[in-house]
Short mmCIF file of C-alpha atoms in Angstrom, two decimals:
data_model
loop_
_atom_site.label_atom_id
_atom_site.label_comp_id
_atom_site.label_asym_id
_atom_site.label_seq_id
_atom_site.Cartn_x
_atom_site.Cartn_y
_atom_site.Cartn_z
CA UNK A 1 0.00 0.00 0.00
CA UNK A 2 1.35 3.35 -1.08
CA UNK A 3 0.51 6.83 0.14
CA UNK A 4 0.20 9.36 -2.68
CA UNK A 5 1.20 12.94 -1.78
CA UNK A 6 4.83 13.20 -0.78
CA UNK A 7 5.39 9.47 -1.29
CA UNK A 8 4.47 8.74 -4.90
CA UNK A 9 3.38 12.16 -6.10
CA UNK A 10 5.77 15.14 -6.12
CA UNK A 11 4.61 18.73 -6.26
CA UNK A 12 3.74 18.58 -9.96
CA UNK A 13 1.55 15.48 -9.50
CA UNK A 14 3.70 13.61 -12.01
CA UNK A 15 5.37 10.49 -10.63
CA UNK A 16 8.79 9.81 -12.07
CA UNK A 17 9.36 7.06 -14.61
CA UNK A 18 11.26 5.04 -12.03
CA UNK A 19 8.39 5.13 -9.56
CA UNK A 20 5.88 4.25 -12.28
CA UNK A 21 7.98 1.30 -13.45
CA UNK A 22 8.41 0.04 -9.90
CA UNK A 23 4.68 0.18 -9.15
CA UNK A 24 3.78 -1.46 -12.44
CA UNK A 25 6.37 -4.17 -11.82
CA UNK A 26 5.12 -4.80 -8.28
CA UNK A 27 1.51 -5.03 -9.45
CA UNK A 28 2.47 -7.92 -11.73
CA UNK A 29 3.64 -9.89 -8.69
CA UNK A 30 1.35 -8.87 -5.83
CA UNK A 31 -1.78 -6.78 -5.20
CA UNK A 32 -0.93 -3.08 -4.95
CA UNK A 33 -3.15 -0.32 -3.58
CA UNK A 34 -2.87 3.41 -3.26
CA UNK A 35 -3.96 4.62 0.18
CA UNK A 36 -4.65 8.33 0.24
CA UNK A 37 -6.53 11.11 1.94
CA UNK A 38 -7.50 12.20 -1.55
CA UNK A 39 -11.03 11.56 -2.75
CA UNK A 40 -12.31 8.68 -4.81
CA UNK A 41 -11.92 10.20 -8.29
CA UNK A 42 -8.32 11.29 -7.63
CA UNK A 43 -7.25 7.88 -6.38
CA UNK A 44 -8.95 6.12 -9.29
CA UNK A 45 -7.16 8.43 -11.73
CA UNK A 46 -3.71 7.63 -10.36
CA UNK A 47 -4.49 3.94 -9.95
CA UNK A 48 -5.32 3.76 -13.64
CA UNK A 49 -2.12 5.69 -14.42
CA UNK A 50 -0.17 2.90 -12.68
CA UNK A 51 -2.25 0.18 -14.31
CA UNK A 52 -3.68 -0.97 -10.97
CA UNK A 53 -6.86 -3.02 -11.25
CA UNK A 54 -7.45 -4.21 -7.68
CA UNK A 55 -9.17 -2.43 -4.79
CA UNK A 56 -7.87 1.05 -3.94
CA UNK A 57 -8.24 3.16 -0.79
CA UNK A 58 -9.33 6.82 -0.68
CA UNK A 59 -10.80 9.29 1.80
CA UNK A 60 -8.13 8.51 4.39
CA UNK A 61 -9.29 4.90 4.64
CA UNK A 62 -13.04 5.52 4.52
CA UNK A 63 -13.62 4.27 0.97
CA UNK A 64 -12.44 1.22 -0.95
CA UNK A 65 -13.21 1.33 -4.65
CA UNK A 66 -12.77 -0.46 -7.96
CA UNK A 67 -10.47 1.78 -10.05
CA UNK A 68 -11.77 0.43 -13.35
CA UNK A 69 -15.41 1.34 -12.75
CA UNK A 70 -14.81 4.12 -10.21
CA UNK A 71 -17.47 2.59 -7.99
CA UNK A 72 -17.16 2.14 -4.25
CA UNK A 73 -16.80 -1.39 -2.92
CA UNK A 74 -17.55 -0.15 0.59
CA UNK A 75 -17.76 3.11 2.49
CA UNK A 76 -17.46 4.10 6.14
CA UNK A 77 -19.75 7.10 6.46
CA UNK A 78 -19.92 9.83 9.09
CA UNK A 79 -23.17 10.06 11.02
CA UNK A 80 -25.13 12.77 9.19
CA UNK A 81 -25.69 14.91 12.29
CA UNK A 82 -22.01 14.68 13.17
CA UNK A 83 -21.04 15.55 9.60
CA UNK A 84 -23.28 18.62 9.65
CA UNK A 85 -21.69 19.79 12.90
CA UNK A 86 -18.15 19.26 11.58
CA UNK A 87 -18.86 21.09 8.32
CA UNK A 88 -20.56 23.94 10.15
CA UNK A 89 -17.71 24.48 12.59
CA UNK A 90 -15.02 24.26 9.97
CA UNK A 91 -16.71 26.68 7.60
CA UNK A 92 -16.27 29.40 10.17
CA UNK A 93 -12.53 28.86 10.56
CA UNK A 94 -11.11 27.25 7.44
CA UNK A 95 -10.29 28.97 4.16
CA UNK A 96 -11.75 26.04 2.23
CA UNK A 97 -13.94 23.07 3.17
CA UNK A 98 -14.22 20.07 0.84
CA UNK A 99 -16.23 16.89 1.25
CA UNK A 100 -16.84 13.57 -0.44
CA UNK A 101 -20.59 12.92 -0.39
CA UNK A 102 -21.80 9.53 -1.66
CA UNK A 103 -18.64 9.32 -3.76
CA UNK A 104 -18.96 12.81 -5.22
CA UNK A 105 -16.28 15.44 -4.63
CA UNK A 106 -17.91 18.68 -3.48
CA UNK A 107 -15.97 21.91 -3.06
CA UNK A 108 -18.94 23.98 -1.83
CA UNK A 109 -20.68 22.61 1.27
CA UNK A 110 -23.90 24.30 0.13
CA UNK A 111 -24.04 21.66 -2.62
CA UNK A 112 -24.12 18.67 -0.25
CA UNK A 113 -27.26 16.64 -0.94
CA UNK A 114 -27.08 13.13 0.48
CA UNK A 115 -24.99 13.71 3.63
CA UNK A 116 -23.40 10.31 3.02
CA UNK A 117 -20.04 11.85 3.81
CA UNK A 118 -16.88 9.77 4.02
CA UNK A 119 -14.44 12.63 4.56
CA UNK A 120 -14.44 16.33 5.36
CA UNK A 121 -11.25 18.21 4.45
CA UNK A 122 -10.51 21.72 5.67
CA UNK A 123 -7.61 23.88 4.54
CA UNK A 124 -5.57 26.01 6.97
CA UNK A 125 -2.81 28.52 6.49
CA UNK A 126 -0.12 26.68 8.45
CA UNK A 127 0.78 23.54 10.38
CA UNK A 128 0.11 24.99 13.83
CA UNK A 129 -3.40 26.06 12.90
CA UNK A 130 -4.21 22.71 11.30
CA UNK A 131 -2.83 20.69 14.20
CA UNK A 132 -4.78 22.83 16.69
CA UNK A 133 -7.95 21.26 15.26
CA UNK A 134 -6.89 17.64 15.72
CA UNK A 135 -8.54 17.35 19.13
CA UNK A 136 -11.43 19.77 18.60
CA UNK A 137 -13.99 17.09 17.76
CA UNK A 138 -14.87 14.23 20.17
CA UNK A 139 -12.91 11.08 19.33
CA UNK A 140 -16.00 8.95 19.87
CA UNK A 141 -17.62 10.71 16.89
CA UNK A 142 -14.81 11.81 14.57
CA UNK A 143 -11.28 10.76 13.61
CA UNK A 144 -9.22 13.83 12.78
CA UNK A 145 -5.73 14.02 11.25
CA UNK A 146 -3.57 16.95 10.22
CA UNK A 147 -2.14 16.39 6.75
CA UNK A 148 0.04 18.24 4.28
CA UNK A 149 -0.36 17.81 0.54
CA UNK A 150 2.37 17.71 -2.08
CA UNK A 151 2.13 21.49 -2.48
CA UNK A 152 2.91 21.98 1.19
CA UNK A 153 -0.63 23.10 2.05
CA UNK A 154 -2.12 22.04 5.39
CA UNK A 155 -5.48 20.37 5.92
CA UNK A 156 -7.34 18.42 8.51
CA UNK A 157 -9.14 15.27 7.41
CA UNK A 158 -12.24 14.22 9.34
CA UNK A 159 -13.71 10.73 9.00
CA UNK A 160 -16.04 8.60 11.10
CA UNK A 161 -14.74 7.60 14.52
CA UNK A 162 -12.11 4.89 14.28
CA UNK A 163 -11.82 5.17 10.50
CA UNK A 164 -8.33 5.83 9.17
CA UNK A 165 -5.71 4.26 6.95
CA UNK A 166 -5.56 1.22 9.24
CA UNK A 167 -9.20 0.66 8.29
CA UNK A 168 -8.23 0.92 4.65
CA UNK A 169 -5.37 -1.52 5.19
CA UNK A 170 -7.68 -4.07 6.82
CA UNK A 171 -10.30 -3.67 4.09
CA UNK A 172 -7.70 -4.08 1.37
CA UNK A 173 -6.07 -7.09 3.03
CA UNK A 174 -9.43 -8.81 3.40
CA UNK A 175 -10.35 -8.03 -0.21
CA UNK A 176 -7.16 -9.58 -1.60
CA UNK A 177 -7.13 -12.51 0.83
CA UNK A 178 -4.11 -11.82 3.02
CA UNK A 179 -3.62 -11.01 6.67
CA UNK A 180 -3.05 -7.32 7.32
CA UNK A 181 0.30 -8.20 8.92
CA UNK A 182 1.50 -9.36 5.49
CA UNK A 183 1.18 -5.87 4.04
CA UNK A 184 4.06 -3.58 3.19
CA UNK A 185 3.19 0.11 3.39
CA UNK A 186 5.11 3.19 2.28
CA UNK A 187 4.27 6.67 3.56
CA UNK A 188 5.46 10.03 4.78
CA UNK A 189 2.72 11.66 6.87
CA UNK A 190 0.94 11.64 10.19
CA UNK A 191 -2.16 10.09 8.66
CA UNK A 192 0.00 7.13 7.58
CA UNK A 193 0.73 6.17 11.20
CA UNK A 194 -2.37 3.93 11.59
CA UNK A 195 -1.50 1.79 8.57
CA UNK A 196 2.11 1.52 9.77
CA UNK A 197 0.78 0.24 13.09
CA UNK A 198 -1.09 -2.70 11.52
CA UNK A 199 1.17 -3.61 8.59
CA UNK A 200 4.02 -6.06 8.95
CA UNK A 201 6.46 -3.88 7.01
CA UNK A 202 6.42 -0.09 7.10
CA UNK A 203 8.78 1.97 4.95
CA UNK A 204 9.06 5.64 5.89
CA UNK A 205 10.15 8.25 3.40
CA UNK A 206 13.14 10.41 4.32
CA UNK A 207 11.80 13.53 6.01
CA UNK A 208 8.71 11.79 7.38
CA UNK A 209 7.57 12.96 10.84
CA UNK A 210 9.30 11.32 13.77
CA UNK A 211 6.03 9.57 14.66
CA UNK A 212 6.22 7.70 11.35
CA UNK A 213 9.96 7.02 11.55
CA UNK A 214 9.63 5.60 15.05
CA UNK A 215 7.27 2.84 13.97
CA UNK A 216 8.80 2.17 10.55
CA UNK A 217 10.70 -1.04 9.95
CA UNK A 218 12.95 0.72 7.42
CA UNK A 219 13.65 4.08 5.82
CA UNK A 220 13.94 4.99 2.16
CA UNK A 221 15.01 8.09 0.24
CA UNK A 222 12.77 11.13 -0.08
CA UNK A 223 10.32 12.00 -2.83
CA UNK A 224 12.97 13.86 -4.84
CA UNK A 225 15.15 10.75 -4.94
CA UNK A 226 12.48 8.20 -5.93
CA UNK A 227 12.27 6.75 -2.43
CA UNK A 228 9.02 4.86 -3.04
CA UNK A 229 10.44 3.32 -6.21
CA UNK A 230 13.65 2.33 -4.42
CA UNK A 231 11.67 0.67 -1.63
CA UNK A 232 9.60 -1.33 -4.10
CA UNK A 233 12.68 -2.36 -6.03
CA UNK A 234 14.41 -3.56 -2.86
CA UNK A 235 11.60 -5.23 -0.94
CA UNK A 236 9.25 -6.41 -3.70
CA UNK A 237 11.22 -6.74 -6.91
CA UNK A 238 14.46 -7.91 -5.28
CA UNK A 239 16.73 -5.58 -7.21
#
């Protein structure tokens, strides 16, 4: 399982040829999934770019989808009343609030119709402001993570209580018929910590937060030096 921003995708959203070749090569040997805080359509787009046909994970672990059809295999949805509270509070403080509602990406909360929300994303001006929101919502209702995208912009991601990339890892492992402890994961952010905690092998990108490095089984180079590709070559392709 591979995180996207800062792991596979650099600032220009164009993975290098080496990373593409490594992912394509790995997918010919074992199931490979992207695991991202990005929404369903984004993850499907990059999965198809890499030629991945198996289940993929979006919405910070809340959605597993088929990249060929773009349809969700399963979703972990926020309680509608909780989602309305989260959106309302964030609209007053964030410069931008985005949601995924019944699989649709919505960049204006006024356009939410179904309130079948898997993730609420709110943009903040800096790390300190984003991280100050991590504990604002009750943990029994909402899982909240501070994240930074490949442009260096800070967000918080809100999903249903207990839903995170560990959920995505478990869903993916079950779908492909392996134990979650057999997974290898590669990531670089705080929201990757849960999947590192459940996977048997966790490869942290150079520059990853200390929380990720402390639970990683190995380190690899950073995004500018094809770290994800190097990790796949070493641990999957045996090069």
